[in-house]
PDB file of C-alpha atoms in Angstrom:
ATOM      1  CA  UNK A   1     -11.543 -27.896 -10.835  1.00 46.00           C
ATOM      2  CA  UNK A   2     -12.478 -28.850  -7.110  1.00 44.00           C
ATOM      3  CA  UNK A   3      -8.997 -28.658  -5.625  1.00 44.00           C
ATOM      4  CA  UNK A   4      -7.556 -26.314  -4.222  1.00 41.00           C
ATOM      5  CA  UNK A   5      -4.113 -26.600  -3.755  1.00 39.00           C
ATOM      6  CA  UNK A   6      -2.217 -23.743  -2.391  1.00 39.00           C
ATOM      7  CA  UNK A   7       1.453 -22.811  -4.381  1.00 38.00           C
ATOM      8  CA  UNK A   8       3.734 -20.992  -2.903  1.00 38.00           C
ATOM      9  CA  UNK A   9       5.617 -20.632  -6.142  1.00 38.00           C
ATOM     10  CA  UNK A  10       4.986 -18.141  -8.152  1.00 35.00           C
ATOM     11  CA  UNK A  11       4.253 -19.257 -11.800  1.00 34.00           C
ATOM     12  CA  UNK A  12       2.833 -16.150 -13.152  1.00 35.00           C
ATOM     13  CA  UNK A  13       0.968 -17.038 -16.512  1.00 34.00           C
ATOM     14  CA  UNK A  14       1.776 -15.645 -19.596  1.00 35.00           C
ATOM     15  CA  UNK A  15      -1.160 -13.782 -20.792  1.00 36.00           C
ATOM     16  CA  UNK A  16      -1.266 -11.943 -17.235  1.00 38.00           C
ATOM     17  CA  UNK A  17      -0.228  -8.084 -17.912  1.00 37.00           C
ATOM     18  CA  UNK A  18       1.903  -6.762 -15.489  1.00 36.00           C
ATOM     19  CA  UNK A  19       1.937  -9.915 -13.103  1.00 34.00           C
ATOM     20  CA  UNK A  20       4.320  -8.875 -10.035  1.00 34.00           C
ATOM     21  CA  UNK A  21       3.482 -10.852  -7.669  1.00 33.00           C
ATOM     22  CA  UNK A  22       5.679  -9.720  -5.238  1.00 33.00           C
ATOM     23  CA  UNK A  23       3.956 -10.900  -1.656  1.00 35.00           C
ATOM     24  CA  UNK A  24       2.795 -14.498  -0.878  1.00 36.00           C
ATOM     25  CA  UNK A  25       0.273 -13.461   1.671  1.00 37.00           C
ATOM     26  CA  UNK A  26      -2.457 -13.961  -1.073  1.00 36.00           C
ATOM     27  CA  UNK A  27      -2.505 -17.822  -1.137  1.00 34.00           C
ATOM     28  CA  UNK A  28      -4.904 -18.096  -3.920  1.00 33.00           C
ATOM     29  CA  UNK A  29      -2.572 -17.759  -6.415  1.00 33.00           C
ATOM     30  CA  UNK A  30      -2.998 -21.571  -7.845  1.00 35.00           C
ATOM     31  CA  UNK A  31      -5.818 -21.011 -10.137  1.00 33.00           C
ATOM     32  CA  UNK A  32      -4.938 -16.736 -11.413  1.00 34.00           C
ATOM     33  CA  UNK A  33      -6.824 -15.585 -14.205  1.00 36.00           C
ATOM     34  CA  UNK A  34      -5.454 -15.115 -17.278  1.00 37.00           C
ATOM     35  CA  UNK A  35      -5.282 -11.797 -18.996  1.00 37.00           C
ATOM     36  CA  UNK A  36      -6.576 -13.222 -22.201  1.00 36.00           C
ATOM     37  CA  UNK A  37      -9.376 -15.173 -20.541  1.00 42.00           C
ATOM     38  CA  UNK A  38      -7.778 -18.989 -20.379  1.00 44.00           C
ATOM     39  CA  UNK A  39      -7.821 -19.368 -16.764  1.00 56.00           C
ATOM     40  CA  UNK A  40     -10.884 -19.566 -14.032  1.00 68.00           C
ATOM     41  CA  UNK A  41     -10.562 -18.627 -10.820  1.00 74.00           C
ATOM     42  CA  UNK A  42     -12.540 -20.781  -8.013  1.00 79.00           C
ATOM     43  CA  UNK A  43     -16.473 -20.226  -7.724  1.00 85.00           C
ATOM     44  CA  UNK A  44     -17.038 -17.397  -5.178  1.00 90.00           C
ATOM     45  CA  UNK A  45     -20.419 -16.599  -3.942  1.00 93.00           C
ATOM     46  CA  UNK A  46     -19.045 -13.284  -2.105  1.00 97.00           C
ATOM     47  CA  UNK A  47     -15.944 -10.850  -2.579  1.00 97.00           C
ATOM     48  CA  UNK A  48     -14.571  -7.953  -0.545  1.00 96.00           C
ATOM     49  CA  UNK A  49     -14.373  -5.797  -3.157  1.00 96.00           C
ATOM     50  CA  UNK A  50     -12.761  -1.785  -3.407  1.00 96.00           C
ATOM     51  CA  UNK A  51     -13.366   0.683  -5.919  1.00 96.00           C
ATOM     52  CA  UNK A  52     -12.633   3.941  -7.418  1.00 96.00           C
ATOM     53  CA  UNK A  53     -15.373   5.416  -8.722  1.00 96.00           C
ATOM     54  CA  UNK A  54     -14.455   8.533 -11.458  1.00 96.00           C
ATOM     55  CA  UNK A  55     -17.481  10.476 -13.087  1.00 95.00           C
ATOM     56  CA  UNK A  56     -14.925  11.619 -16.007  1.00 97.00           C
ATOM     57  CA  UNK A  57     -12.714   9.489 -18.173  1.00 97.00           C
ATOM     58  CA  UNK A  58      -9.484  11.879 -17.667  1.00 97.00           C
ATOM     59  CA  UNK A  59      -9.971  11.699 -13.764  1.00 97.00           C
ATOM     60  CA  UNK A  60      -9.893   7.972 -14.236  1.00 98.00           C
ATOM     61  CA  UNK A  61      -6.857   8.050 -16.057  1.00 98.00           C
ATOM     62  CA  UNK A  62      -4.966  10.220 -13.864  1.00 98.00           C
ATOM     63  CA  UNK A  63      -5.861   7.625 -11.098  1.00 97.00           C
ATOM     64  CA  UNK A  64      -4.558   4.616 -13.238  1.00 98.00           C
ATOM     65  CA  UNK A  65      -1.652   6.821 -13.898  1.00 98.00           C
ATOM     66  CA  UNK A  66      -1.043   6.831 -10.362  1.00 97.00           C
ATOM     67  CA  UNK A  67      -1.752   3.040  -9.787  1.00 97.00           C
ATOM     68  CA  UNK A  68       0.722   2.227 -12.272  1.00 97.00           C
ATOM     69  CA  UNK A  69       3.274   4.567 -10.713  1.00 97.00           C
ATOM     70  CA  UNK A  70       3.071   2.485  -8.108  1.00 96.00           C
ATOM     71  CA  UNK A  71       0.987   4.413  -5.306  1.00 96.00           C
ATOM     72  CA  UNK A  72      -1.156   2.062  -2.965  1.00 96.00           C
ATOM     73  CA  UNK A  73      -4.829   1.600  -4.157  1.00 96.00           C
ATOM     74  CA  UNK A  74      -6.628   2.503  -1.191  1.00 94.00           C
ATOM     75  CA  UNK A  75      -4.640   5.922  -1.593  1.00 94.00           C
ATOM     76  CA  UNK A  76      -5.507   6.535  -4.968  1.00 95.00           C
ATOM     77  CA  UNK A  77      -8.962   5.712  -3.804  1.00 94.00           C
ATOM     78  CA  UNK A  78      -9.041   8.412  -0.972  1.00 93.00           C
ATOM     79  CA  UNK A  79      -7.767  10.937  -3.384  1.00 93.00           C
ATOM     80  CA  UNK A  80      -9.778  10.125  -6.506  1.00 94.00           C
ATOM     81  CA  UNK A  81     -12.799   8.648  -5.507  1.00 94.00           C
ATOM     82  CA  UNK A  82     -16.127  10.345  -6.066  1.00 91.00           C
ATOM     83  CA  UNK A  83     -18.374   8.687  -4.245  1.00 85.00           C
ATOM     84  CA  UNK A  84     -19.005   6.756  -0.408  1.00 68.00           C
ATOM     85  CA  UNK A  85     -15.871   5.182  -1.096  1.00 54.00           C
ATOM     86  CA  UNK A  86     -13.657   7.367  -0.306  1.00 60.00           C
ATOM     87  CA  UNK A  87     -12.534   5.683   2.917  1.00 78.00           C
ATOM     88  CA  UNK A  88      -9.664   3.787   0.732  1.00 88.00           C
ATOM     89  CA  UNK A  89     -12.712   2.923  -1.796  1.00 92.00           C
ATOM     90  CA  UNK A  90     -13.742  -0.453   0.100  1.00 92.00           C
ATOM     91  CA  UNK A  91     -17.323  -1.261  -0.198  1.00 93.00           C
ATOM     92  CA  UNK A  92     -16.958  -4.310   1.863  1.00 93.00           C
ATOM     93  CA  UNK A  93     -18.379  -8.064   1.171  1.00 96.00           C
ATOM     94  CA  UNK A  94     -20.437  -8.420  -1.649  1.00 96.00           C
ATOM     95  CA  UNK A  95     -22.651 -11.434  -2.548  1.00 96.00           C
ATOM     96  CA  UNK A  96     -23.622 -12.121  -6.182  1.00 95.00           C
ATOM     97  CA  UNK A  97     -26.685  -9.825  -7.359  1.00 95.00           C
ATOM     98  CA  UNK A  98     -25.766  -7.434  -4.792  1.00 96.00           C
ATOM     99  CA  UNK A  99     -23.587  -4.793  -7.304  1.00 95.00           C
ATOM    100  CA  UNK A 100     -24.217  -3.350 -10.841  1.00 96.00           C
ATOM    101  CA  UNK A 101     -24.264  -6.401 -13.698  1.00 96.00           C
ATOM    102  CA  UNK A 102     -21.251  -5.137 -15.449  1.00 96.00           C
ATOM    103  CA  UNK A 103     -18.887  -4.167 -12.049  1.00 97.00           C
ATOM    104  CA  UNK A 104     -20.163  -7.438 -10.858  1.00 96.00           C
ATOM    105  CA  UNK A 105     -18.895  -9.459 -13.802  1.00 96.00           C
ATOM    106  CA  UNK A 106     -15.773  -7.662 -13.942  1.00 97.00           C
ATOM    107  CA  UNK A 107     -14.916  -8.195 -10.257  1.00 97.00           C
ATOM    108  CA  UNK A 108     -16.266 -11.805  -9.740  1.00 96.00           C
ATOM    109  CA  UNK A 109     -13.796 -12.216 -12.941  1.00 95.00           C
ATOM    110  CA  UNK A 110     -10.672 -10.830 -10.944  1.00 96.00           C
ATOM    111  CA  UNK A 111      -8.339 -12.229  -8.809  1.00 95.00           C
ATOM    112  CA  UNK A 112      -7.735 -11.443  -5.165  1.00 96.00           C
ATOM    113  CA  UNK A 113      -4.977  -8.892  -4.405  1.00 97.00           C
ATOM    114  CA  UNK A 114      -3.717  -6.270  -1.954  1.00 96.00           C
ATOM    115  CA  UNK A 115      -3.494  -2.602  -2.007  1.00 94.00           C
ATOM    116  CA  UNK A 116       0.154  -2.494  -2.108  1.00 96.00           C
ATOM    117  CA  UNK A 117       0.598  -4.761  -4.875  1.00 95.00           C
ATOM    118  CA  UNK A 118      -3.426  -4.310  -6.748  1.00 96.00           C
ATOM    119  CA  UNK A 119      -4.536  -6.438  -9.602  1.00 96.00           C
ATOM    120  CA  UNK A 120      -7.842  -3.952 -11.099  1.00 97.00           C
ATOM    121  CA  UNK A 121      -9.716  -3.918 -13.759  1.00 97.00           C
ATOM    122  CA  UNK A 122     -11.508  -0.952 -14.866  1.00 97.00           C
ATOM    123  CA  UNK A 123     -15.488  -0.912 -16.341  1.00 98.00           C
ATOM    124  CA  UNK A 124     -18.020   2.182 -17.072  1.00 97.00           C
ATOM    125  CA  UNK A 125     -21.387   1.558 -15.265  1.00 96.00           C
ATOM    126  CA  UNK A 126     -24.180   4.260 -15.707  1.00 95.00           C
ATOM    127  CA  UNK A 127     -22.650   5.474 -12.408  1.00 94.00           C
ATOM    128  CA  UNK A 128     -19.370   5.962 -14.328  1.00 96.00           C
ATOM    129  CA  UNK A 129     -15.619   4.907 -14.660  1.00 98.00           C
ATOM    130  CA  UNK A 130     -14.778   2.482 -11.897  1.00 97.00           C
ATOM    131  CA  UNK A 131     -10.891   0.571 -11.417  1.00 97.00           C
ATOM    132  CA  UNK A 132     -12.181  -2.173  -9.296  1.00 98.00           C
ATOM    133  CA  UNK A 133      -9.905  -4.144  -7.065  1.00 97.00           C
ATOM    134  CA  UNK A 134     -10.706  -7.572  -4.992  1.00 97.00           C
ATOM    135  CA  UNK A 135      -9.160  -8.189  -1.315  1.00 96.00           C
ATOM    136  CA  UNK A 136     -10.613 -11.840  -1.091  1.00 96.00           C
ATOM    137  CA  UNK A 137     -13.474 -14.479  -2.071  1.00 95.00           C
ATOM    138  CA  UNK A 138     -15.429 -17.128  -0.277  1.00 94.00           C
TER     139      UNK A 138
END
């Protein structure tokens, strides 16, 4: 559990859906989370974390649509977004206690990835549909 040892290979776990891990500029790749819930990733106590925030399930589809077509996150953010966001959805560092329960779970429970190549997760907060994203953790 306490070490960290960075791998540059690429052993993408079974249980993680659509794992492409095509960039090694995200060295925290040791300890992913599994799809199905096996893995842990290390303790954070902050995340820079990037939303898109949809008031309507079918808005928040056609975003994922576009996400899985491949378009960059922080685009599909700038387009979609319906809130502060919308400069490429970041809402910066956040420390634990800081964000909605449920977004905060969900994000503090998802690996770190980039907006070329995003690993999201989506959750519905009473502010809406969100497809949350994490650049990083400390």
């Amino acid at each position: 559990m306490a070490g960290s040892k960075k791998t540059n290979d690429k052993t993408a776990k079974a249980g993680d859906k659509g794992a492409k891990s095509k960039g090694g500029s995200s060295s925290k790749e040791d300890k992913s989370a599994d799809a199905s819930g096996g893995g842990k990733l290390k303790p954070a106590t902050s995340i820079n974390v990037l939303h898109i925030l949809c008031e309507k399930y079918s808005k928040k589809e056609e975003a994922l649509t576009k996400l899985r077509d491949g378009a960059k996150f922080d685009d599909v953010a700038r387009e979609f977004s319906e809130d502060k966001a919308r400069q490429g959805g970041s809402l910066g560092w956040k420390i634990r206690g800081a964000l909605d329960a449920t977004f905060e779970k969900a994000a503090y429970d998802l690996e770190p990835s980039t907006t070329a190549n995003p690993k999201y997760v989506e959750v519905k907060t009473g502010h809406g549909y969100h497809i949350i994203m994490v650049e990083g953790r400390k």
